[in-house]
PDB file of C-alpha atoms and ligand atoms in Angstrom:
ATOM      1  CA  MET C   1       6.904   6.596  -3.570  1.00  0.00           C
ATOM      2  CA  GLY C   2       4.046   6.062  -1.134  1.00  0.00           C
ATOM      3  CA  SER C   3       2.115   8.695   0.773  1.00  0.00           C
ATOM      4  CA  VAL C   4       3.577   7.669   4.158  1.00  0.00           C
ATOM      5  CA  ALA C   5       7.272   8.228   4.972  1.00  0.00           C
ATOM      6  CA  PHE C   6       7.311   6.076   8.090  1.00  0.00           C
ATOM      7  CA  VAL C   7       5.254   4.707  10.973  1.00  0.00           C
ATOM      8  CA  ARG C   8       5.941   4.802  14.703  1.00  0.00           C
ATOM      9  CA  LEU C   9       4.240   2.110  16.745  1.00  0.00           C
ATOM     10  CA  ASN C  10       4.059   2.626  20.507  1.00  0.00           C
ATOM     11  CA  CYS C  11       5.420  -0.362  22.438  1.00  0.00           C
ATOM     12  CA  ASP C  12       2.229  -0.853  24.443  1.00  0.00           C
ATOM     13  CA  ALA C  13       0.167  -0.882  21.226  1.00  0.00           C
ATOM     14  CA  TYR C  14       2.662  -3.393  19.793  1.00  0.00           C
ATOM     15  CA  LEU C  15       2.275  -5.593  22.880  1.00  0.00           C
ATOM     16  CA  THR C  16      -1.514  -5.510  22.467  1.00  0.00           C
ATOM     17  CA  CYS C  17      -1.291  -6.504  18.776  1.00  0.00           C
ATOM     18  CA  LEU C  18       1.183  -9.254  19.605  1.00  0.00           C
ATOM     19  CA  MET C  19      -0.964 -10.742  22.382  1.00  0.00           C
ATOM     20  CA  HIS C  20      -3.906 -10.704  19.990  1.00  0.00           C
ATOM     21  CA  ALA C  21      -1.893 -12.332  17.177  1.00  0.00           C
ATOM     22  CA  LEU C  22      -0.584 -15.030  19.526  1.00  0.00           C
ATOM     23  CA  SER C  23      -4.072 -15.808  20.817  1.00  0.00           C
ATOM     24  CA  ASN C  24      -4.981 -17.821  17.732  1.00  0.00           C
ATOM     25  CA  GLU C  25      -2.683 -20.331  16.086  1.00  0.00           C
ATOM     26  CA  THR C  26      -5.138 -21.569  13.467  1.00  0.00           C
ATOM     27  CA  GLU C  27      -6.997 -18.485  12.251  1.00  0.00           C
ATOM     28  CA  GLU C  28      -5.987 -14.948  11.368  1.00  0.00           C
ATOM     29  CA  VAL C  29      -6.992 -12.228  13.831  1.00  0.00           C
ATOM     30  CA  MET C  30      -7.454  -8.576  13.000  1.00  0.00           C
ATOM     31  CA  GLY C  31      -7.867  -5.109  14.458  1.00  0.00           C
ATOM     32  CA  LEU C  32      -7.653  -1.388  13.776  1.00  0.00           C
ATOM     33  CA  CYS C  33      -4.845   1.045  14.611  1.00  0.00           C
ATOM     34  CA  ILE C  34      -5.596   4.414  16.180  1.00  0.00           C
ATOM     35  CA  GLY C  35      -3.125   7.271  16.094  1.00  0.00           C
ATOM     36  CA  GLU C  36      -2.326  10.578  14.504  1.00  0.00           C
ATOM     37  CA  MET C  37      -0.905  11.701  11.213  1.00  0.00           C
ATOM     38  CA  ILE C  38       1.800  14.345  11.248  1.00  0.00           C
ATOM     39  CA  GLU C  39       2.765  16.082   8.029  1.00  0.00           C
ATOM     40  CA  LYS C  40       6.425  16.969   7.736  1.00  0.00           C
ATOM     41  CA  ILE C  41       8.638  18.233   4.932  1.00  0.00           C
ATOM     42  CA  SER C  42      10.224  14.788   4.710  1.00  0.00           C
ATOM     43  CA  GLY C  43       6.783  13.188   4.301  1.00  0.00           C
ATOM     44  CA  CYS C  44       3.827  12.077   6.277  1.00  0.00           C
ATOM     45  CA  GLU C  45       4.446  10.332   9.614  1.00  0.00           C
ATOM     46  CA  ILE C  46       1.918   8.037  11.288  1.00  0.00           C
ATOM     47  CA  ASN C  47       2.102   7.571  15.066  1.00  0.00           C
ATOM     48  CA  ILE C  48       0.083   4.579  16.281  1.00  0.00           C
ATOM     49  CA  SER C  49      -0.746   4.841  19.981  1.00  0.00           C
ATOM     50  CA  ALA C  50      -3.703   2.478  20.451  1.00  0.00           C
ATOM     51  CA  VAL C  51      -5.356  -0.492  18.803  1.00  0.00           C
ATOM     52  CA  LEU C  52      -8.819  -1.959  18.758  1.00  0.00           C
ATOM     53  CA  LEU C  53      -9.515  -5.695  18.440  1.00  0.00           C
ATOM     54  CA  LEU C  54     -12.068  -6.723  15.856  1.00  0.00           C
ATOM     55  CA  ARG C  55     -13.985  -9.935  15.396  1.00  0.00           C
ATOM     56  CA  ARG C  56     -13.593 -11.476  11.982  1.00  0.00           C
ATOM     57  CA  MET C  57     -16.995 -11.738  10.345  1.00  0.00           C
ATOM     58  CA  ASP C  58     -15.781 -13.869   7.445  1.00  0.00           C
ATOM     59  CA  LYS C  59     -13.557 -16.642   8.786  1.00  0.00           C
ATOM     60  CA  ARG C  60     -12.447 -17.961   5.396  1.00  0.00           C
ATOM     61  CA  LYS C  61      -8.703 -17.939   4.897  1.00  0.00           C
ATOM     62  CA  ASP C  62      -7.325 -14.585   3.750  1.00  0.00           C
ATOM     63  CA  ARG C  63     -10.657 -12.802   4.279  1.00  0.00           C
ATOM     64  CA  VAL C  64      -9.983  -9.917   6.637  1.00  0.00           C
ATOM     65  CA  GLU C  65     -12.501  -7.305   5.540  1.00  0.00           C
ATOM     66  CA  ILE C  66     -13.848  -4.829   8.089  1.00  0.00           C
ATOM     67  CA  SER C  67     -17.594  -4.170   8.134  1.00  0.00           C
ATOM     68  CA  VAL C  68     -19.023  -0.646   7.911  1.00  0.00           C
ATOM     69  CA  GLU C  69     -20.492  -1.085  11.406  1.00  0.00           C
ATOM     70  CA  GLN C  70     -17.093  -2.017  12.856  1.00  0.00           C
ATOM     71  CA  LEU C  71     -15.487   1.000  11.170  1.00  0.00           C
ATOM     72  CA  SER C  72     -18.191   3.303  12.468  1.00  0.00           C
ATOM     73  CA  ASN C  73     -17.870   1.983  16.066  1.00  0.00           C
ATOM     74  CA  ALA C  74     -14.088   2.251  15.847  1.00  0.00           C
ATOM     75  CA  SER C  75     -14.335   5.866  14.618  1.00  0.00           C
ATOM     76  CA  SER C  76     -16.507   6.756  17.619  1.00  0.00           C
ATOM     77  CA  TYR C  77     -13.973   5.076  19.930  1.00  0.00           C
ATOM     78  CA  ALA C  78     -11.098   7.001  18.286  1.00  0.00           C
ATOM     79  CA  GLU C  79     -13.049  10.245  18.773  1.00  0.00           C
ATOM     80  CA  GLU C  80     -13.484   9.430  22.488  1.00  0.00           C
ATOM     81  CA  LEU C  81      -9.739   8.820  22.820  1.00  0.00           C
ATOM     82  CA  ALA C  82      -9.018  12.057  20.922  1.00  0.00           C
ATOM     83  CA  ILE C  83     -11.139  14.058  23.377  1.00  0.00           C
ATOM     84  CA  LYS C  84      -9.505  12.370  26.399  1.00  0.00           C
ATOM     85  CA  SER C  85      -5.939  12.804  25.134  1.00  0.00           C
ATOM     86  CA  GLY C  86      -6.343  16.182  23.434  1.00  0.00           C
ATOM     87  CA  LYS C  87      -4.610  14.721  20.379  1.00  0.00           C
ATOM     88  CA  ASN C  88      -5.875  14.537  16.836  1.00  0.00           C
ATOM     89  CA  LEU C  89      -6.470  10.777  16.991  1.00  0.00           C
ATOM     90  CA  ARG C  90      -8.293   8.794  14.324  1.00  0.00           C
ATOM     91  CA  ILE C  91      -8.179   5.390  12.675  1.00  0.00           C
ATOM     92  CA  VAL C  92      -4.889   5.320  10.800  1.00  0.00           C
ATOM     93  CA  GLY C  93      -4.565   1.686   9.794  1.00  0.00           C
ATOM     94  CA  TRP C  94      -5.397  -1.960  10.328  1.00  0.00           C
ATOM     95  CA  TYR C  95      -3.471  -5.041  11.385  1.00  0.00           C
ATOM     96  CA  HIS C  96      -3.909  -8.763  11.009  1.00  0.00           C
ATOM     97  CA  SER C  97      -1.967 -11.905  11.824  1.00  0.00           C
ATOM     98  CA  HIS C  98      -0.431 -14.569   9.606  1.00  0.00           C
ATOM     99  CA  PRO C  99      -0.192 -17.675  11.787  1.00  0.00           C
ATOM    100  CA  HIS C 100       2.313 -20.175  10.370  1.00  0.00           C
ATOM    101  CA  ILE C 101       2.726 -18.213   7.141  1.00  0.00           C
ATOM    102  CA  THR C 102       5.085 -15.614   5.741  1.00  0.00           C
ATOM    103  CA  VAL C 103       4.825 -11.993   6.826  1.00  0.00           C
ATOM    104  CA  TRP C 104       4.318 -10.721   3.273  1.00  0.00           C
ATOM    105  CA  PRO C 105       0.813  -9.513   2.362  1.00  0.00           C
ATOM    106  CA  SER C 106      -1.161 -11.837   0.123  1.00  0.00           C
ATOM    107  CA  HIS C 107      -2.703 -10.719  -3.161  1.00  0.00           C
ATOM    108  CA  VAL C 108      -6.033 -10.296  -1.313  1.00  0.00           C
ATOM    109  CA  ASP C 109      -4.326  -8.253   1.450  1.00  0.00           C
ATOM    110  CA  VAL C 110      -2.846  -5.878  -1.144  1.00  0.00           C
ATOM    111  CA  GLN C 111      -6.274  -5.476  -2.804  1.00  0.00           C
ATOM    112  CA  THR C 112      -7.967  -4.879   0.577  1.00  0.00           C
ATOM    113  CA  GLN C 113      -5.299  -2.328   1.494  1.00  0.00           C
ATOM    114  CA  ALA C 114      -5.801  -0.520  -1.845  1.00  0.00           C
ATOM    115  CA  MET C 115      -9.524  -0.285  -1.078  1.00  0.00           C
ATOM    116  CA  TYR C 116      -8.816   1.384   2.306  1.00  0.00           C
ATOM    117  CA  GLN C 117      -6.374   3.796   0.658  1.00  0.00           C
ATOM    118  CA  MET C 118      -9.144   4.953  -1.672  1.00  0.00           C
ATOM    119  CA  MET C 119     -10.850   6.373   1.451  1.00  0.00           C
ATOM    120  CA  ASP C 120      -7.640   7.555   3.119  1.00  0.00           C
ATOM    121  CA  GLU C 121      -4.366   7.637   1.176  1.00  0.00           C
ATOM    122  CA  THR C 122      -2.280   7.543   4.361  1.00  0.00           C
ATOM    123  CA  PHE C 123      -4.005   4.397   5.704  1.00  0.00           C
ATOM    124  CA  VAL C 124      -1.443   1.707   6.539  1.00  0.00           C
ATOM    125  CA  GLY C 125      -1.574  -2.067   6.979  1.00  0.00           C
ATOM    126  CA  LEU C 126       0.404  -4.042   9.574  1.00  0.00           C
ATOM    127  CA  ILE C 127       0.992  -7.795   9.459  1.00  0.00           C
ATOM    128  CA  PHE C 128       2.237  -9.969  12.321  1.00  0.00           C
ATOM    129  CA  SER C 129       3.598 -13.329  11.239  1.00  0.00           C
ATOM    130  CA  CYS C 130       3.771 -15.719  14.183  1.00  0.00           C
ATOM    131  CA  PHE C 131       4.120 -19.382  15.205  1.00  0.00           C
ATOM    132  CA  ASN C 132       6.945 -19.828  12.698  1.00  0.00           C
ATOM    133  CA  GLU C 133       9.255 -22.414  14.144  1.00  0.00           C
ATOM    134  CA  ASN C 134      12.907 -22.839  13.297  1.00  0.00           C
ATOM    135  CA  LYS C 135      13.143 -26.590  12.679  1.00  0.00           C
ATOM    136  CA  ALA C 136      16.786 -26.671  13.793  1.00  0.00           C
ATOM    137  CA  ASN C 137      16.465 -25.132  17.272  1.00  0.00           C
ATOM    138  CA  LEU C 138      12.628 -25.131  17.682  1.00  0.00           C
ATOM    139  CA  HIS C 139      12.663 -21.390  18.452  1.00  0.00           C
ATOM    140  CA  GLN C 140       9.585 -19.473  17.379  1.00  0.00           C
ATOM    141  CA  THR C 141       9.911 -16.083  15.749  1.00  0.00           C
ATOM    142  CA  VAL C 142       7.539 -13.192  15.226  1.00  0.00           C
ATOM    143  CA  GLU C 143       7.939 -10.872  12.260  1.00  0.00           C
ATOM    144  CA  MET C 144       6.010  -7.747  11.437  1.00  0.00           C
ATOM    145  CA  ILE C 145       5.790  -5.374   8.531  1.00  0.00           C
ATOM    146  CA  CYS C 146       3.934  -2.250   7.603  1.00  0.00           C
ATOM    147  CA  PHE C 147       2.771  -1.835   4.025  1.00  0.00           C
ATOM    148  CA  GLN C 148       0.714   0.193   1.602  1.00  0.00           C
ATOM    149  CA  SER C 149      -0.553  -0.631  -1.880  1.00  0.00           C
ATOM    150  CA  LEU C 150       0.608   0.982  -5.081  1.00  0.00           C
ATOM    151  CA  THR C 151      -0.726   0.713  -8.597  1.00  0.00           C
ATOM    152  CA  SER C 152       1.405  -1.834 -10.405  1.00  0.00           C
ATOM    153  CA  MET C 153       3.979  -0.496 -12.891  1.00  0.00           C
ATOM    154  CA  ASP C 154       3.188  -3.292 -15.357  1.00  0.00           C
ATOM    155  CA  ASP C 155      -0.599  -3.277 -15.171  1.00  0.00           C
ATOM    156  CA  SER C 156      -2.521  -0.216 -13.931  1.00  0.00           C
ATOM    157  CA  SER C 157      -5.514  -2.390 -12.985  1.00  0.00           C
ATOM    158  CA  GLN C 158      -3.374  -4.332 -10.487  1.00  0.00           C
ATOM    159  CA  TYR C 159      -1.766  -3.375  -7.194  1.00  0.00           C
ATOM    160  CA  GLN C 160       1.558  -4.189  -5.626  1.00  0.00           C
ATOM    161  CA  ARG C 161       2.804  -3.901  -2.058  1.00  0.00           C
ATOM    162  CA  LEU C 162       5.055  -1.126  -0.846  1.00  0.00           C
ATOM    163  CA  GLU C 163       6.888  -1.649   2.435  1.00  0.00           C
ATOM    164  CA  VAL C 164       6.685   1.300   4.829  1.00  0.00           C
ATOM    165  CA  PRO C 165       9.505   1.719   7.401  1.00  0.00           C
ATOM    166  CA  MET C 166       8.209   1.168  10.922  1.00  0.00           C
ATOM    167  CA  TYR C 167       9.821   1.926  14.293  1.00  0.00           C
ATOM    168  CA  LEU C 168       8.839   0.909  17.799  1.00  0.00           C
ATOM    169  CA  GLU C 169       8.433   3.893  20.113  1.00  0.00           C
ATOM    170  CA  ARG C 170       9.314   3.205  23.739  1.00  0.00           C
ATOM    171  CA  THR C 171       6.498   3.926  26.182  1.00  0.00           C
ATOM    172  CA  GLN C 172       6.847   4.295  29.947  1.00  0.00           C
ATOM    173  CA  CYS C 173       3.751   2.270  30.774  1.00  0.00           C
ATOM    174  CA  LEU C 174       0.626   0.680  29.360  1.00  0.00           C
ATOM    175  CA  SER C 175      -1.792   3.427  28.356  1.00  0.00           C
ATOM    176  CA  GLU C 176      -5.329   3.204  29.720  1.00  0.00           C
ATOM    177  CA  ALA C 177      -6.684   2.562  26.212  1.00  0.00           C
ATOM    178  CA  ASN C 178      -4.276  -0.312  25.514  1.00  0.00           C
ATOM    179  CA  LEU C 179      -4.824  -1.757  28.981  1.00  0.00           C
ATOM    180  CA  GLN C 180      -8.567  -1.821  28.326  1.00  0.00           C
ATOM    181  CA  THR C 181      -8.051  -3.434  24.918  1.00  0.00           C
ATOM    182  CA  LEU C 182      -5.697  -6.044  26.369  1.00  0.00           C
ATOM    183  CA  THR C 183      -8.081  -6.974  29.156  1.00  0.00           C
ATOM    184  CA  SER C 184     -10.964  -7.203  26.679  1.00  0.00           C
ATOM    185  CA  LEU C 185      -9.090  -9.912  24.730  1.00  0.00           C
ATOM    186  CA  PRO C 186      -9.943 -12.902  27.004  1.00  0.00           C
ATOM    187  CA  LYS C 187     -13.579 -11.737  27.146  1.00  0.00           C
ATOM    188  CA  THR C 188     -13.773 -11.514  23.344  1.00  0.00           C
ATOM    189  CA  LEU C 189     -12.199 -14.958  22.912  1.00  0.00           C
ATOM    190  CA  MET C 190     -14.470 -16.552  25.528  1.00  0.00           C
ATOM    191  CA  HIS C 191     -17.496 -14.916  23.923  1.00  0.00           C
ATOM    192  CA  GLU C 192     -16.533 -16.307  20.496  1.00  0.00           C
ATOM    193  CA  GLU C 193     -15.897 -19.749  21.982  1.00  0.00           C
ATOM    194  CA  CYS C 194     -19.234 -19.862  23.818  1.00  0.00           C
ATOM    195  CA  GLU C 195     -21.076 -18.627  20.735  1.00  0.00           C
ATOM    196  CA  ALA C 196     -19.522 -21.393  18.621  1.00  0.00           C
ATOM    197  CA  TYR C 197     -20.370 -23.997  21.283  1.00  0.00           C
ATOM    198  CA  ASP C 198     -23.995 -22.801  21.557  1.00  0.00           C
ATOM    199  CA  ALA C 199     -24.380 -23.036  17.769  1.00  0.00           C
ATOM    200  CA  VAL C 200     -22.986 -26.587  17.773  1.00  0.00           C
ATOM    201  CA  ILE C 201     -25.159 -27.927  20.608  1.00  0.00           C
ATOM    202  CA  LYS C 202     -28.269 -26.554  18.921  1.00  0.00           C
ATOM    203  CA  SER C 203     -27.498 -28.493  15.762  1.00  0.00           C
ATOM    204  CA  CYS C 204     -26.051 -31.740  17.133  1.00  0.00           C
ATOM    205  CA  GLY C 205     -29.316 -33.482  18.094  1.00  0.00           C
ATOM    206  CA  ASN C 206     -29.688 -35.781  21.108  1.00  0.00           C
ATOM    207  CA  CYS C 207     -26.756 -38.151  20.673  1.00  0.00           C
ATOM    208  CA  ILE C 208     -25.068 -38.322  24.092  1.00  0.00           C
ATOM    209  CA  LEU C 209     -21.669 -39.241  22.653  1.00  0.00           C
ATOM    210  CA  THR C 210     -21.736 -36.227  20.315  1.00  0.00           C
ATOM    211  CA  LYS C 211     -22.764 -33.974  23.210  1.00  0.00           C
ATOM    212  CA  LEU C 212     -19.922 -35.329  25.365  1.00  0.00           C
ATOM    213  CA  HIS C 213     -17.445 -34.853  22.542  1.00  0.00           C
ATOM    214  CA  ASN C 214     -18.559 -31.249  21.944  1.00  0.00           C
ATOM    215  CA  ALA C 215     -18.446 -30.453  25.663  1.00  0.00           C
ATOM    216  CA  SER C 216     -14.897 -31.865  25.858  1.00  0.00           C
ATOM    217  CA  VAL C 217     -13.753 -29.805  22.872  1.00  0.00           C
ATOM    218  CA  HIS C 218     -15.315 -26.689  24.422  1.00  0.00           C
ATOM    219  CA  THR C 219     -13.582 -27.348  27.776  1.00  0.00           C
ATOM    220  CA  GLN C 220     -10.269 -27.884  25.994  1.00  0.00           C
ATOM    221  CA  SER C 221     -10.673 -24.580  24.129  1.00  0.00           C
ATOM    222  CA  VAL C 222     -11.487 -22.691  27.343  1.00  0.00           C
ATOM    223  CA  CYS C 223      -8.419 -24.229  29.050  1.00  0.00           C
ATOM    224  CA  ASN C 224      -6.346 -23.236  26.031  1.00  0.00           C
ATOM    225  CA  ILE C 225      -7.505 -19.596  26.316  1.00  0.00           C
ATOM    226  CA  THR C 226      -6.604 -19.653  30.023  1.00  0.00           C
ATOM    227  CA  GLU C 227      -3.162 -21.091  29.363  1.00  0.00           C
ATOM    228  CA  THR C 228      -2.163 -19.087  26.296  1.00  0.00           C
ATOM    229  CA  VAL C 229      -3.898 -15.750  26.904  1.00  0.00           C
ATOM    230  CA  ILE C 230      -5.145 -15.192  30.455  1.00  0.00           C
ATOM    231  CA  SER C 231      -2.089 -16.558  32.275  1.00  0.00           C
ATOM    232  CA  PRO C 232       0.552 -14.560  30.281  1.00  0.00           C
ATOM    233  CA  LEU C 233      -1.672 -11.470  30.476  1.00  0.00           C
ATOM    234  CA  LEU C 234      -1.909 -11.835  34.240  1.00  0.00           C
ATOM    235  CA  GLN C 235       1.887 -12.098  34.458  1.00  0.00           C
ATOM    236  CA  ILE C 236       2.291  -8.919  32.373  1.00  0.00           C
ATOM    237  CA  LEU C 237      -0.220  -7.024  34.513  1.00  0.00           C
ATOM    238  CA  GLU C 238       1.350  -8.233  37.777  1.00  0.00           C
ATOM    239  CA  GLN C 239       4.800  -7.173  36.547  1.00  0.00           C
ATOM    240  CA  THR C 240       3.407  -3.794  35.433  1.00  0.00           C
ATOM    241  CA  HIS C 241       1.790  -3.374  38.858  1.00  0.00           C
ATOM    242  CA  THR C 242       5.101  -4.174  40.613  1.00  0.00           C
ATOM    243  CA  ASN C 243       6.952  -1.696  38.350  1.00  0.00           C
ATOM    244  CA  HIS C 244       4.394   1.005  39.116  1.00  0.00           C
ATOM    245  CA  LYS C 245       4.723   0.423  42.867  1.00  0.00           C
ATOM    246  CA  LEU C 246       8.525   0.761  42.586  1.00  0.00           C
ATOM    247  CA  LYS C 247       8.124   3.934  40.526  1.00  0.00           C
ATOM    248  CA  ILE C 248       5.744   5.388  43.134  1.00  0.00           C
ATOM    249  CA  LYS C 249       8.315   4.676  45.878  1.00  0.00           C
ATOM    250  CA  GLU C 250      11.060   6.367  43.830  1.00  0.00           C
ATOM    251  CA  VAL C 251       8.905   9.440  43.173  1.00  0.00           C
ATOM    252  CA  GLU C 252       7.879   9.644  46.850  1.00  0.00           C
ATOM    253  CA  ALA C 253      11.547   9.463  47.955  1.00  0.00           C
ATOM    254  CA  GLU C 254      12.455  12.179  45.426  1.00  0.00           C
ATOM    255  CA  ASN C 255       9.548  14.286  46.633  1.00  0.00           C
ATOM    256  CA  GLU C 256      10.709  13.936  50.260  1.00  0.00           C
ATOM    257  CA  GLU C 257      14.263  14.911  49.271  1.00  0.00           C
ATOM    258  CA  LEU C 258      13.016  18.014  47.447  1.00  0.00           C
ATOM    259  CA  ARG C 259      10.848  19.017  50.422  1.00  0.00           C
ATOM    260  CA  LYS C 260      13.882  18.776  52.724  1.00  0.00           C
ATOM    261  CA  MET C 261      15.966  20.902  50.333  1.00  0.00           C
ATOM    262  CA  LEU C 262      13.186  23.481  50.137  1.00  0.00           C
ATOM    263  CA  ALA C 263      12.873  23.610  53.941  1.00  0.00           C
ATOM    264  CA  GLU C 264      16.667  24.085  54.262  1.00  0.00           C
ATOM    265  CA  LEU C 265      16.645  26.857  51.656  1.00  0.00           C
ATOM    266  CA  GLU C 266      13.764  28.618  53.405  1.00  0.00           C
ATOM    267  CA  ALA C 267      15.531  28.301  56.787  1.00  0.00           C
ATOM    268  CA  SER C 268      18.806  29.716  55.407  1.00  0.00           C
ATOM    269  CA  SER C 269      16.956  32.558  53.682  1.00  0.00           C
ATOM    270  CA  ILE C 270      15.228  33.501  57.000  1.00  0.00           C
ATOM    271  CA  THR C 271      18.617  33.438  58.819  1.00  0.00           C
ATOM    272  CA  GLU C 272      20.184  35.670  56.126  1.00  0.00           C
ATOM    273  CA  ASN C 273      17.290  38.147  56.340  1.00  0.00           C
ATOM    274  CA  LYS C 274      17.630  38.346  60.131  1.00  0.00           C
ATOM    275  CA  ALA C 275      21.398  38.864  59.872  1.00  0.00           C
ATOM    276  CA  SER C 276      20.977  41.708  57.367  1.00  0.00           C
TER     277      SER C 276
HETATM  278 ZN1  LIG M   1      -3.009 -11.577   5.175  1.00  0.00          ZN
END
């Protein structure tokens, strides 16, 4: 039995993770989950309400460690959110993507998770498996799981994964924190792309053909970010904006109706007082 009974993931935080996971088809992406832990008789419940994107320092396959500096910055951010929301928010877990591979945590993932649990036994890990295509109908699917690590029954020096039940919690709108994180995604990707391009042009010498090739690859990557990240994000934000405008109209109409009812009640109360 693990230390966490189940995890609730807010829909807007899920959307942010998903956009991040779908932003890179060749490399894993990662981030941290912010939320609160609620202790109940049935066990400990983790509610994830926001996420924070992280840059992977070590881009080798399966290497998704988080640096001390990243953890420290993320803790400060979680504290800011806690003050703003009045909730007991902190870093409660991490997530990473598995592009084109199974959703199950690798041996390294389970070890990394065990290391985090040494600092916080209720820390959870989320994995988003994406870009998996059904060869028959060419439909792509996204799978996600939440897991913790347990000491292996067979060998106490080894760890094994433990699946943690996870539910999506419906949210009325995108929270300010998740909106900020979502809009920071294109900036982060562009920054990474430009950094990689700068490093390449410094080392490629004066060969014009090589320079042209590198510039073309860079342009292609920037177009790819626009097509796969910025354009869908813009659509989501435009739709959210339209929904908010409709909601405002509904609330204004309701407000007007209530004002009329109040005025009628006041008028009838004055008439009754005069009559008595
Ligand atoms: Zn992994």
